[in-house]
Amino acid sequence: MTLEVADDVTLPPGVCLRWRERRGSYRVAGEVENVSRLTVDPIDRVRAKRFVVREHYSGTFPAERVSVGLFRGIRLVGVAVFAEPAQRRTIPRWAPGARLGVILSRFVLLDELAANAETWFLARAFRALRRELAGVGAVVSYSDPVLRRSSDGSLVLPGHVGTIYQGFNGRYLGRSGAETETIAPDGTIVDRRGLSKVRNGERSDAHVVDRLVALGAPGPRPFEDPRAYIARALEDGPFRRVRHPGKHVYAWSLDGSTLAVAQSPTPKRRSE
C-alpha cells in the first residue's frame, strides 16, 4: 500500500520512500516483500540512467562510479547509484580518513516493492560497490526533509529524513549547510554544477542549456556571454528561489577509516 503525504501530516515511523514516473510516495512499515524473487547485480550506466531519469523526481543522473540494479525476474525495479561527489571537499569533510569515497546519489525503488525490500537492496548494493570499486573506503548520502511541490501544487518530493540509512547503521553527521535553491516549475532543483558548466564554457554544457529552455527559460542570444545568459535565463525564466535549511547527512566507513563525529539526536520527522 502506498501512502500519499500532505504538508501537515506527521509520518508514521518506518515508512519507506518510493518512486513511479517521478512522483514520490511511501510504503507503510511492516509490509513484507518476497525477496526470494529479487536479485541484485551491477548494471551499465545507460540502463541505470534510463531508469533513474524516468522514475526519480530529479529527472537527472549523476557522475556515476558504480550503478547497481534490483531485479524482479528480468525486470529492473530499483537502482542504486554511487557517484563522484559534486565538490572535492565533500569526502574530506564527512569521511576524513577515507582515501576514496563516493556519494550514494540515487536510491530509487518502484512503488510496487514492499517496505522491507529497501534495506535488503541497500545491503547488497553496498556489497556490489565493494566488489566493483577497489579501495572505496566510505559512502556518504544525503536525505532531503523538505517537501516540494510543482508550480501547480502537485506533490513532487514528499521529503524524507533518512530512516533507511538509520536502519542500515549509517552515522548521522548533522546537516549540510543551508543554501538557496533554484526551483523549476516541475518542482525539480536547477543543478548549480550544470549552471557553472555553462558559465565556464565547459564540455557537455549544451544539454544544460537545452534543459533550461525545456523548463521555460529563454534561449541564448547570438554571441551572448555565457555568464550573462545564465543570469538572464534565471531572471526571465519561470523559476523561484527557495531557502533550504540543509539536508541530513549520513556516512558509512567500509574499511574502518575515520568518519566525522556523530551528531544526535537523529531526525525522526520532516520538520526536524
PDB file of C-alpha atoms in Angstrom:
ATOM      1  CA  MET A   1       0.000   0.000   0.000  1.00  0.00           C
ATOM      2  CA  THR A   2       1.390   3.400  -0.949  1.00  0.00           C
ATOM      3  CA  LEU A   3       0.832   6.437   1.236  1.00  0.00           C
ATOM      4  CA  GLU A   4       0.423   9.949  -0.205  1.00  0.00           C
ATOM      5  CA  VAL A   5       1.663  12.691   2.117  1.00  0.00           C
ATOM      6  CA  ALA A   6       0.107  16.093   2.816  1.00  0.00           C
ATOM      7  CA  ASP A   7       2.039  19.080   4.138  1.00  0.00           C
ATOM      8  CA  ASP A   8       0.637  18.798   7.646  1.00  0.00           C
ATOM      9  CA  VAL A   9       0.983  15.017   8.061  1.00  0.00           C
ATOM     10  CA  THR A  10       3.447  13.599  10.584  1.00  0.00           C
ATOM     11  CA  LEU A  11       4.787  10.435   9.018  1.00  0.00           C
ATOM     12  CA  PRO A  12       4.443   7.170  10.931  1.00  0.00           C
ATOM     13  CA  PRO A  13       7.789   5.600  11.890  1.00  0.00           C
ATOM     14  CA  GLY A  14       9.497   3.342   9.404  1.00  0.00           C
ATOM     15  CA  VAL A  15       7.773   4.427   6.187  1.00  0.00           C
ATOM     16  CA  CYS A  16       9.845   3.982   3.043  1.00  0.00           C
ATOM     17  CA  LEU A  17      10.099   6.387   0.122  1.00  0.00           C
ATOM     18  CA  ARG A  18       9.199   5.040  -3.326  1.00  0.00           C
ATOM     19  CA  TRP A  19       9.032   6.386  -6.887  1.00  0.00           C
ATOM     20  CA  ARG A  20       6.968   5.954 -10.023  1.00  0.00           C
ATOM     21  CA  GLU A  21       7.309   8.207 -13.064  1.00  0.00           C
ATOM     22  CA  ARG A  22       8.952  10.952 -10.973  1.00  0.00           C
ATOM     23  CA  ARG A  23       6.246  11.008  -8.304  1.00  0.00           C
ATOM     24  CA  GLY A  24       7.123  10.115  -4.741  1.00  0.00           C
ATOM     25  CA  SER A  25       5.042   8.128  -2.265  1.00  0.00           C
ATOM     26  CA  TYR A  26       5.636   5.915   0.758  1.00  0.00           C
ATOM     27  CA  ARG A  27       5.274   2.251   1.584  1.00  0.00           C
ATOM     28  CA  VAL A  28       3.999   1.507   5.062  1.00  0.00           C
ATOM     29  CA  ALA A  29       6.285  -0.186   7.599  1.00  0.00           C
ATOM     30  CA  GLY A  30       5.607  -3.829   8.351  1.00  0.00           C
ATOM     31  CA  GLU A  31       4.972  -4.939   4.777  1.00  0.00           C
ATOM     32  CA  VAL A  32       6.997  -7.962   3.657  1.00  0.00           C
ATOM     33  CA  GLU A  33       8.396  -8.415   0.174  1.00  0.00           C
ATOM     34  CA  ASN A  34       9.142 -11.932  -1.043  1.00  0.00           C
ATOM     35  CA  VAL A  35      12.841 -11.304  -1.558  1.00  0.00           C
ATOM     36  CA  SER A  36      13.368 -14.771  -2.990  1.00  0.00           C
ATOM     37  CA  ARG A  37      12.058 -13.283  -6.238  1.00  0.00           C
ATOM     38  CA  LEU A  38      14.656 -10.484  -6.196  1.00  0.00           C
ATOM     39  CA  THR A  39      18.260 -10.368  -7.402  1.00  0.00           C
ATOM     40  CA  VAL A  40      20.929  -7.653  -7.305  1.00  0.00           C
ATOM     41  CA  ASP A  41      23.633  -7.053  -9.915  1.00  0.00           C
ATOM     42  CA  PRO A  42      25.795  -4.200 -11.224  1.00  0.00           C
ATOM     43  CA  ILE A  43      24.345  -2.584 -14.339  1.00  0.00           C
ATOM     44  CA  ASP A  44      25.751  -0.341 -17.030  1.00  0.00           C
ATOM     45  CA  ARG A  45      25.403   3.419 -16.997  1.00  0.00           C
ATOM     46  CA  VAL A  46      22.988   3.563 -19.935  1.00  0.00           C
ATOM     47  CA  ARG A  47      20.458   1.250 -18.304  1.00  0.00           C
ATOM     48  CA  ALA A  48      20.792   2.905 -14.906  1.00  0.00           C
ATOM     49  CA  LYS A  49      20.374   6.380 -16.354  1.00  0.00           C
ATOM     50  CA  ARG A  50      17.291   5.418 -18.345  1.00  0.00           C
ATOM     51  CA  PHE A  51      15.618   4.071 -15.200  1.00  0.00           C
ATOM     52  CA  VAL A  52      16.601   6.932 -12.895  1.00  0.00           C
ATOM     53  CA  VAL A  53      15.655   9.717 -15.314  1.00  0.00           C
ATOM     54  CA  ARG A  54      12.285   8.081 -15.966  1.00  0.00           C
ATOM     55  CA  GLU A  55      11.371   7.354 -12.329  1.00  0.00           C
ATOM     56  CA  HIS A  56      13.212   9.744  -9.961  1.00  0.00           C
ATOM     57  CA  TYR A  57      11.813  13.215  -9.332  1.00  0.00           C
ATOM     58  CA  SER A  58      15.064  14.961 -10.291  1.00  0.00           C
ATOM     59  CA  GLY A  59      14.963  13.657 -13.864  1.00  0.00           C
ATOM     60  CA  THR A  60      18.775  13.757 -13.820  1.00  0.00           C
ATOM     61  CA  PHE A  61      21.658  11.325 -13.491  1.00  0.00           C
ATOM     62  CA  PRO A  62      24.856  11.979 -11.500  1.00  0.00           C
ATOM     63  CA  ALA A  63      28.531  11.428 -12.308  1.00  0.00           C
ATOM     64  CA  GLU A  64      28.343   7.694 -11.740  1.00  0.00           C
ATOM     65  CA  ARG A  65      31.108   5.436 -10.467  1.00  0.00           C
ATOM     66  CA  VAL A  66      29.037   2.275  -9.897  1.00  0.00           C
ATOM     67  CA  SER A  67      25.360   1.537 -10.546  1.00  0.00           C
ATOM     68  CA  VAL A  68      23.590  -1.458  -9.034  1.00  0.00           C
ATOM     69  CA  GLY A  69      20.239  -2.817 -10.178  1.00  0.00           C
ATOM     70  CA  LEU A  70      17.458  -4.564  -8.280  1.00  0.00           C
ATOM     71  CA  PHE A  71      15.609  -7.099 -10.415  1.00  0.00           C
ATOM     72  CA  ARG A  72      12.349  -8.980 -10.063  1.00  0.00           C
ATOM     73  CA  GLY A  73      12.950 -11.733 -12.562  1.00  0.00           C
ATOM     74  CA  ILE A  74      14.397  -9.950 -15.586  1.00  0.00           C
ATOM     75  CA  ARG A  75      12.616  -6.651 -14.864  1.00  0.00           C
ATOM     76  CA  LEU A  76      14.537  -3.759 -13.334  1.00  0.00           C
ATOM     77  CA  VAL A  77      12.624  -2.421 -10.297  1.00  0.00           C
ATOM     78  CA  GLY A  78      15.281  -0.440  -8.429  1.00  0.00           C
ATOM     79  CA  VAL A  79      18.643   1.273  -8.896  1.00  0.00           C
ATOM     80  CA  ALA A  80      21.362   2.470  -6.527  1.00  0.00           C
ATOM     81  CA  VAL A  81      23.890   4.903  -7.992  1.00  0.00           C
ATOM     82  CA  PHE A  82      27.210   5.547  -6.253  1.00  0.00           C
ATOM     83  CA  ALA A  83      28.680   8.724  -7.717  1.00  0.00           C
ATOM     84  CA  GLU A  84      31.518  11.185  -7.627  1.00  0.00           C
ATOM     85  CA  PRO A  85      30.996  13.979  -5.090  1.00  0.00           C
ATOM     86  CA  ALA A  86      29.895  17.233  -6.689  1.00  0.00           C
ATOM     87  CA  GLN A  87      32.542  19.053  -4.632  1.00  0.00           C
ATOM     88  CA  ARG A  88      36.060  17.903  -3.785  1.00  0.00           C
ATOM     89  CA  ARG A  89      35.716  18.818  -0.133  1.00  0.00           C
ATOM     90  CA  THR A  90      32.699  16.545   0.452  1.00  0.00           C
ATOM     91  CA  ILE A  91      34.525  13.323   1.341  1.00  0.00           C
ATOM     92  CA  PRO A  92      37.283  15.010   3.419  1.00  0.00           C
ATOM     93  CA  ARG A  93      34.587  16.863   5.365  1.00  0.00           C
ATOM     94  CA  TRP A  94      32.401  13.873   6.234  1.00  0.00           C
ATOM     95  CA  ALA A  95      34.872  10.986   5.961  1.00  0.00           C
ATOM     96  CA  PRO A  96      38.314  12.493   6.622  1.00  0.00           C
ATOM     97  CA  GLY A  97      40.012   9.114   6.959  1.00  0.00           C
ATOM     98  CA  ALA A  98      38.899   7.704   3.619  1.00  0.00           C
ATOM     99  CA  ARG A  99      41.298   7.658   0.694  1.00  0.00           C
ATOM    100  CA  LEU A 100      38.434   7.086  -1.724  1.00  0.00           C
ATOM    101  CA  GLY A 101      34.806   7.888  -1.056  1.00  0.00           C
ATOM    102  CA  VAL A 102      31.595   8.037  -3.064  1.00  0.00           C
ATOM    103  CA  ILE A 103      28.111   9.501  -2.693  1.00  0.00           C
ATOM    104  CA  LEU A 104      25.038   7.299  -2.687  1.00  0.00           C
ATOM    105  CA  SER A 105      23.461   9.803  -5.035  1.00  0.00           C
ATOM    106  CA  ARG A 106      20.343   7.939  -6.177  1.00  0.00           C
ATOM    107  CA  PHE A 107      18.462   5.160  -4.416  1.00  0.00           C
ATOM    108  CA  VAL A 108      15.293   4.539  -6.381  1.00  0.00           C
ATOM    109  CA  LEU A 109      12.784   1.744  -5.785  1.00  0.00           C
ATOM    110  CA  LEU A 110       9.478   1.440  -7.592  1.00  0.00           C
ATOM    111  CA  ASP A 111       6.309   1.758  -5.544  1.00  0.00           C
ATOM    112  CA  GLU A 112       5.362  -1.885  -6.132  1.00  0.00           C
ATOM    113  CA  LEU A 113       8.090  -3.038  -3.719  1.00  0.00           C
ATOM    114  CA  ALA A 114       7.122  -3.590  -0.079  1.00  0.00           C
ATOM    115  CA  ALA A 115       8.890  -1.857   2.797  1.00  0.00           C
ATOM    116  CA  ASN A 116      11.477  -4.498   3.685  1.00  0.00           C
ATOM    117  CA  ALA A 117      12.888  -4.584   0.134  1.00  0.00           C
ATOM    118  CA  GLU A 118      14.656  -1.295   0.814  1.00  0.00           C
ATOM    119  CA  THR A 119      17.142  -2.448   3.465  1.00  0.00           C
ATOM    120  CA  TRP A 120      17.583  -5.765   1.676  1.00  0.00           C
ATOM    121  CA  PHE A 121      18.600  -3.992  -1.521  1.00  0.00           C
ATOM    122  CA  LEU A 122      20.777  -1.404   0.211  1.00  0.00           C
ATOM    123  CA  ALA A 123      22.893  -4.057   1.932  1.00  0.00           C
ATOM    124  CA  ARG A 124      23.508  -5.882  -1.334  1.00  0.00           C
ATOM    125  CA  ALA A 125      24.193  -2.667  -3.232  1.00  0.00           C
ATOM    126  CA  PHE A 126      26.986  -1.894  -0.751  1.00  0.00           C
ATOM    127  CA  ARG A 127      28.437  -5.364  -1.275  1.00  0.00           C
ATOM    128  CA  ALA A 128      28.377  -4.862  -5.033  1.00  0.00           C
ATOM    129  CA  LEU A 129      30.075  -1.467  -4.645  1.00  0.00           C
ATOM    130  CA  ARG A 130      32.963  -3.011  -2.703  1.00  0.00           C
ATOM    131  CA  ARG A 131      33.435  -5.647  -5.393  1.00  0.00           C
ATOM    132  CA  GLU A 132      33.256  -3.185  -8.283  1.00  0.00           C
ATOM    133  CA  LEU A 133      35.283  -0.260  -6.914  1.00  0.00           C
ATOM    134  CA  ALA A 134      38.604  -1.275  -5.415  1.00  0.00           C
ATOM    135  CA  GLY A 135      39.778   0.808  -2.481  1.00  0.00           C
ATOM    136  CA  VAL A 136      36.480   2.530  -1.696  1.00  0.00           C
ATOM    137  CA  GLY A 137      36.592   3.471   1.961  1.00  0.00           C
ATOM    138  CA  ALA A 138      33.446   5.454   2.669  1.00  0.00           C
ATOM    139  CA  VAL A 139      29.942   6.184   1.423  1.00  0.00           C
ATOM    140  CA  VAL A 140      28.117   9.437   2.144  1.00  0.00           C
ATOM    141  CA  SER A 141      24.450  10.071   1.465  1.00  0.00           C
ATOM    142  CA  TYR A 142      22.013  12.919   1.908  1.00  0.00           C
ATOM    143  CA  SER A 143      18.306  12.899   2.721  1.00  0.00           C
ATOM    144  CA  ASP A 144      16.191  15.927   1.883  1.00  0.00           C
ATOM    145  CA  PRO A 145      13.481  16.574   4.510  1.00  0.00           C
ATOM    146  CA  VAL A 146      11.835  19.445   2.637  1.00  0.00           C
ATOM    147  CA  LEU A 147       8.522  18.685   0.977  1.00  0.00           C
ATOM    148  CA  ARG A 148       8.467  20.034  -2.552  1.00  0.00           C
ATOM    149  CA  ARG A 149       5.608  20.752  -4.933  1.00  0.00           C
ATOM    150  CA  SER A 150       5.429  21.810  -8.554  1.00  0.00           C
ATOM    151  CA  SER A 151       4.013  25.177  -9.540  1.00  0.00           C
ATOM    152  CA  ASP A 152       0.554  23.614  -9.997  1.00  0.00           C
ATOM    153  CA  GLY A 153       0.587  22.254  -6.443  1.00  0.00           C
ATOM    154  CA  SER A 154       1.312  18.614  -7.295  1.00  0.00           C
ATOM    155  CA  LEU A 155       3.434  16.734  -4.780  1.00  0.00           C
ATOM    156  CA  VAL A 156       6.882  16.057  -6.266  1.00  0.00           C
ATOM    157  CA  LEU A 157       9.089  15.157  -3.295  1.00  0.00           C
ATOM    158  CA  PRO A 158       7.447  14.035  -0.040  1.00  0.00           C
ATOM    159  CA  GLY A 159      10.607  14.756   1.943  1.00  0.00           C
ATOM    160  CA  HIS A 160      12.483  12.179   3.997  1.00  0.00           C
ATOM    161  CA  VAL A 161      14.832  12.120   6.976  1.00  0.00           C
ATOM    162  CA  GLY A 162      16.900   9.046   6.147  1.00  0.00           C
ATOM    163  CA  THR A 163      15.015   6.367   8.063  1.00  0.00           C
ATOM    164  CA  ILE A 164      16.503   3.672   5.836  1.00  0.00           C
ATOM    165  CA  TYR A 165      20.016   4.994   6.473  1.00  0.00           C
ATOM    166  CA  GLN A 166      19.418   4.941  10.208  1.00  0.00           C
ATOM    167  CA  GLY A 167      18.193   1.358   9.926  1.00  0.00           C
ATOM    168  CA  PHE A 168      21.299   0.439   7.954  1.00  0.00           C
ATOM    169  CA  ASN A 169      23.593   1.795  10.681  1.00  0.00           C
ATOM    170  CA  GLY A 170      24.547   4.988   8.889  1.00  0.00           C
ATOM    171  CA  ARG A 171      26.284   7.505  11.129  1.00  0.00           C
ATOM    172  CA  TYR A 172      24.230  10.669  11.351  1.00  0.00           C
ATOM    173  CA  LEU A 173      26.524  13.666  10.848  1.00  0.00           C
ATOM    174  CA  GLY A 174      24.052  16.532  11.082  1.00  0.00           C
ATOM    175  CA  ARG A 175      23.025  18.830   8.255  1.00  0.00           C
ATOM    176  CA  SER A 176      24.792  20.098   5.210  1.00  0.00           C
ATOM    177  CA  GLY A 177      24.962  23.868   5.000  1.00  0.00           C
ATOM    178  CA  ALA A 178      21.856  25.942   4.402  1.00  0.00           C
ATOM    179  CA  GLU A 179      21.594  27.197   0.846  1.00  0.00           C
ATOM    180  CA  THR A 180      19.294  28.911  -1.602  1.00  0.00           C
ATOM    181  CA  GLU A 181      17.959  26.627  -4.330  1.00  0.00           C
ATOM    182  CA  THR A 182      16.505  27.489  -7.709  1.00  0.00           C
ATOM    183  CA  ILE A 183      13.297  25.518  -8.242  1.00  0.00           C
ATOM    184  CA  ALA A 184      11.825  24.839 -11.670  1.00  0.00           C
ATOM    185  CA  PRO A 185       8.059  24.784 -12.367  1.00  0.00           C
ATOM    186  CA  ASP A 186       8.064  20.980 -12.257  1.00  0.00           C
ATOM    187  CA  GLY A 187       9.452  21.078  -8.705  1.00  0.00           C
ATOM    188  CA  THR A 188      12.962  19.915  -9.574  1.00  0.00           C
ATOM    189  CA  ILE A 189      16.112  21.724  -8.480  1.00  0.00           C
ATOM    190  CA  VAL A 190      18.133  23.537 -11.124  1.00  0.00           C
ATOM    191  CA  ASP A 191      21.577  21.995 -10.739  1.00  0.00           C
ATOM    192  CA  ARG A 192      24.181  24.587  -9.737  1.00  0.00           C
ATOM    193  CA  ARG A 193      27.016  22.483 -11.129  1.00  0.00           C
ATOM    194  CA  GLY A 194      25.304  22.454 -14.514  1.00  0.00           C
ATOM    195  CA  LEU A 195      24.924  26.228 -14.429  1.00  0.00           C
ATOM    196  CA  SER A 196      28.636  26.536 -13.655  1.00  0.00           C
ATOM    197  CA  LYS A 197      29.427  24.394 -16.703  1.00  0.00           C
ATOM    198  CA  VAL A 198      27.617  26.884 -18.923  1.00  0.00           C
ATOM    199  CA  ARG A 199      29.169  29.920 -17.251  1.00  0.00           C
ATOM    200  CA  ASN A 200      32.651  28.444 -17.685  1.00  0.00           C
ATOM    201  CA  GLY A 201      32.095  27.088 -21.188  1.00  0.00           C
ATOM    202  CA  GLU A 202      32.870  23.518 -20.139  1.00  0.00           C
ATOM    203  CA  ARG A 203      32.209  20.430 -22.212  1.00  0.00           C
ATOM    204  CA  SER A 204      28.686  18.981 -22.137  1.00  0.00           C
ATOM    205  CA  ASP A 205      27.174  22.358 -21.317  1.00  0.00           C
ATOM    206  CA  ALA A 206      24.768  22.234 -24.276  1.00  0.00           C
ATOM    207  CA  HIS A 207      22.402  19.798 -22.562  1.00  0.00           C
ATOM    208  CA  VAL A 208      22.201  22.165 -19.582  1.00  0.00           C
ATOM    209  CA  VAL A 209      21.022  24.972 -21.854  1.00  0.00           C
ATOM    210  CA  ASP A 210      18.563  22.606 -23.541  1.00  0.00           C
ATOM    211  CA  ARG A 211      17.124  21.660 -20.144  1.00  0.00           C
ATOM    212  CA  LEU A 212      16.758  25.304 -19.070  1.00  0.00           C
ATOM    213  CA  VAL A 213      14.890  26.073 -22.283  1.00  0.00           C
ATOM    214  CA  ALA A 214      12.699  22.986 -21.840  1.00  0.00           C
ATOM    215  CA  LEU A 215      11.810  24.268 -18.362  1.00  0.00           C
ATOM    216  CA  GLY A 216      10.691  27.605 -19.790  1.00  0.00           C
ATOM    217  CA  ALA A 217      13.828  29.757 -19.815  1.00  0.00           C
ATOM    218  CA  PRO A 218      14.655  31.878 -22.869  1.00  0.00           C
ATOM    219  CA  GLY A 219      17.312  30.558 -25.214  1.00  0.00           C
ATOM    220  CA  PRO A 220      20.744  32.177 -25.599  1.00  0.00           C
ATOM    221  CA  ARG A 221      21.164  35.091 -27.982  1.00  0.00           C
ATOM    222  CA  PRO A 222      23.783  35.027 -30.752  1.00  0.00           C
ATOM    223  CA  PHE A 223      27.255  35.664 -29.303  1.00  0.00           C
ATOM    224  CA  GLU A 224      25.803  36.192 -25.813  1.00  0.00           C
ATOM    225  CA  ASP A 225      28.299  35.840 -22.981  1.00  0.00           C
ATOM    226  CA  PRO A 226      27.547  32.556 -21.137  1.00  0.00           C
ATOM    227  CA  ARG A 227      27.524  34.268 -17.739  1.00  0.00           C
ATOM    228  CA  ALA A 228      25.120  36.916 -18.965  1.00  0.00           C
ATOM    229  CA  TYR A 229      22.912  34.224 -20.463  1.00  0.00           C
ATOM    230  CA  ILE A 230      22.629  32.257 -17.213  1.00  0.00           C
ATOM    231  CA  ALA A 231      21.759  35.413 -15.285  1.00  0.00           C
ATOM    232  CA  ARG A 232      19.079  36.308 -17.838  1.00  0.00           C
ATOM    233  CA  ALA A 233      17.692  32.755 -18.031  1.00  0.00           C
ATOM    234  CA  LEU A 234      17.242  32.563 -14.275  1.00  0.00           C
ATOM    235  CA  GLU A 235      15.773  36.055 -14.095  1.00  0.00           C
ATOM    236  CA  ASP A 236      13.363  35.763 -17.029  1.00  0.00           C
ATOM    237  CA  GLY A 237      12.542  32.065 -16.702  1.00  0.00           C
ATOM    238  CA  PRO A 238       9.729  30.659 -14.530  1.00  0.00           C
ATOM    239  CA  PHE A 239      11.982  29.809 -11.601  1.00  0.00           C
ATOM    240  CA  ARG A 240      11.638  30.526  -7.894  1.00  0.00           C
ATOM    241  CA  ARG A 241      14.318  30.854  -5.263  1.00  0.00           C
ATOM    242  CA  VAL A 242      13.804  28.903  -2.047  1.00  0.00           C
ATOM    243  CA  ARG A 243      15.912  28.902   1.091  1.00  0.00           C
ATOM    244  CA  HIS A 244      16.777  25.337   2.144  1.00  0.00           C
ATOM    245  CA  PRO A 245      17.840  24.599   5.755  1.00  0.00           C
ATOM    246  CA  GLY A 246      20.263  21.858   4.725  1.00  0.00           C
ATOM    247  CA  LYS A 247      19.986  18.128   4.073  1.00  0.00           C
ATOM    248  CA  HIS A 248      20.572  15.393   6.624  1.00  0.00           C
ATOM    249  CA  VAL A 249      23.942  13.670   6.144  1.00  0.00           C
ATOM    250  CA  TYR A 250      24.790  10.018   6.778  1.00  0.00           C
ATOM    251  CA  ALA A 251      28.028   8.111   6.252  1.00  0.00           C
ATOM    252  CA  TRP A 252      29.416   4.599   6.382  1.00  0.00           C
ATOM    253  CA  SER A 253      33.040   3.507   6.716  1.00  0.00           C
ATOM    254  CA  LEU A 254      33.747   0.457   4.566  1.00  0.00           C
ATOM    255  CA  ASP A 255      37.383  -0.038   5.548  1.00  0.00           C
ATOM    256  CA  GLY A 256      37.498   1.185   9.144  1.00  0.00           C
ATOM    257  CA  SER A 257      38.548   4.689   8.133  1.00  0.00           C
ATOM    258  CA  THR A 258      37.592   7.667  10.285  1.00  0.00           C
ATOM    259  CA  LEU A 259      34.247   9.419   9.859  1.00  0.00           C
ATOM    260  CA  ALA A 260      33.195  12.817  11.158  1.00  0.00           C
ATOM    261  CA  VAL A 261      31.827  12.942  14.702  1.00  0.00           C
ATOM    262  CA  ALA A 262      28.294  11.579  15.034  1.00  0.00           C
ATOM    263  CA  GLN A 263      25.518  14.025  15.878  1.00  0.00           C
ATOM    264  CA  SER A 264      22.428  13.407  17.961  1.00  0.00           C
ATOM    265  CA  PRO A 265      19.562  13.022  18.100  1.00  0.00           C
ATOM    266  CA  THR A 266      18.858  11.526  14.714  1.00  0.00           C
ATOM    267  CA  PRO A 267      15.886  13.163  12.963  1.00  0.00           C
ATOM    268  CA  LYS A 268      12.510  11.424  13.079  1.00  0.00           C
ATOM    269  CA  ARG A 269      10.203  13.958  11.421  1.00  0.00           C
ATOM    270  CA  ARG A 270      10.382  16.062   8.264  1.00  0.00           C
ATOM    271  CA  SER A 271      10.229  19.256  10.311  1.00  0.00           C
ATOM    272  CA  GLU A 272      13.412  18.455  12.256  1.00  0.00           C
TER     273      GLU A 272
END
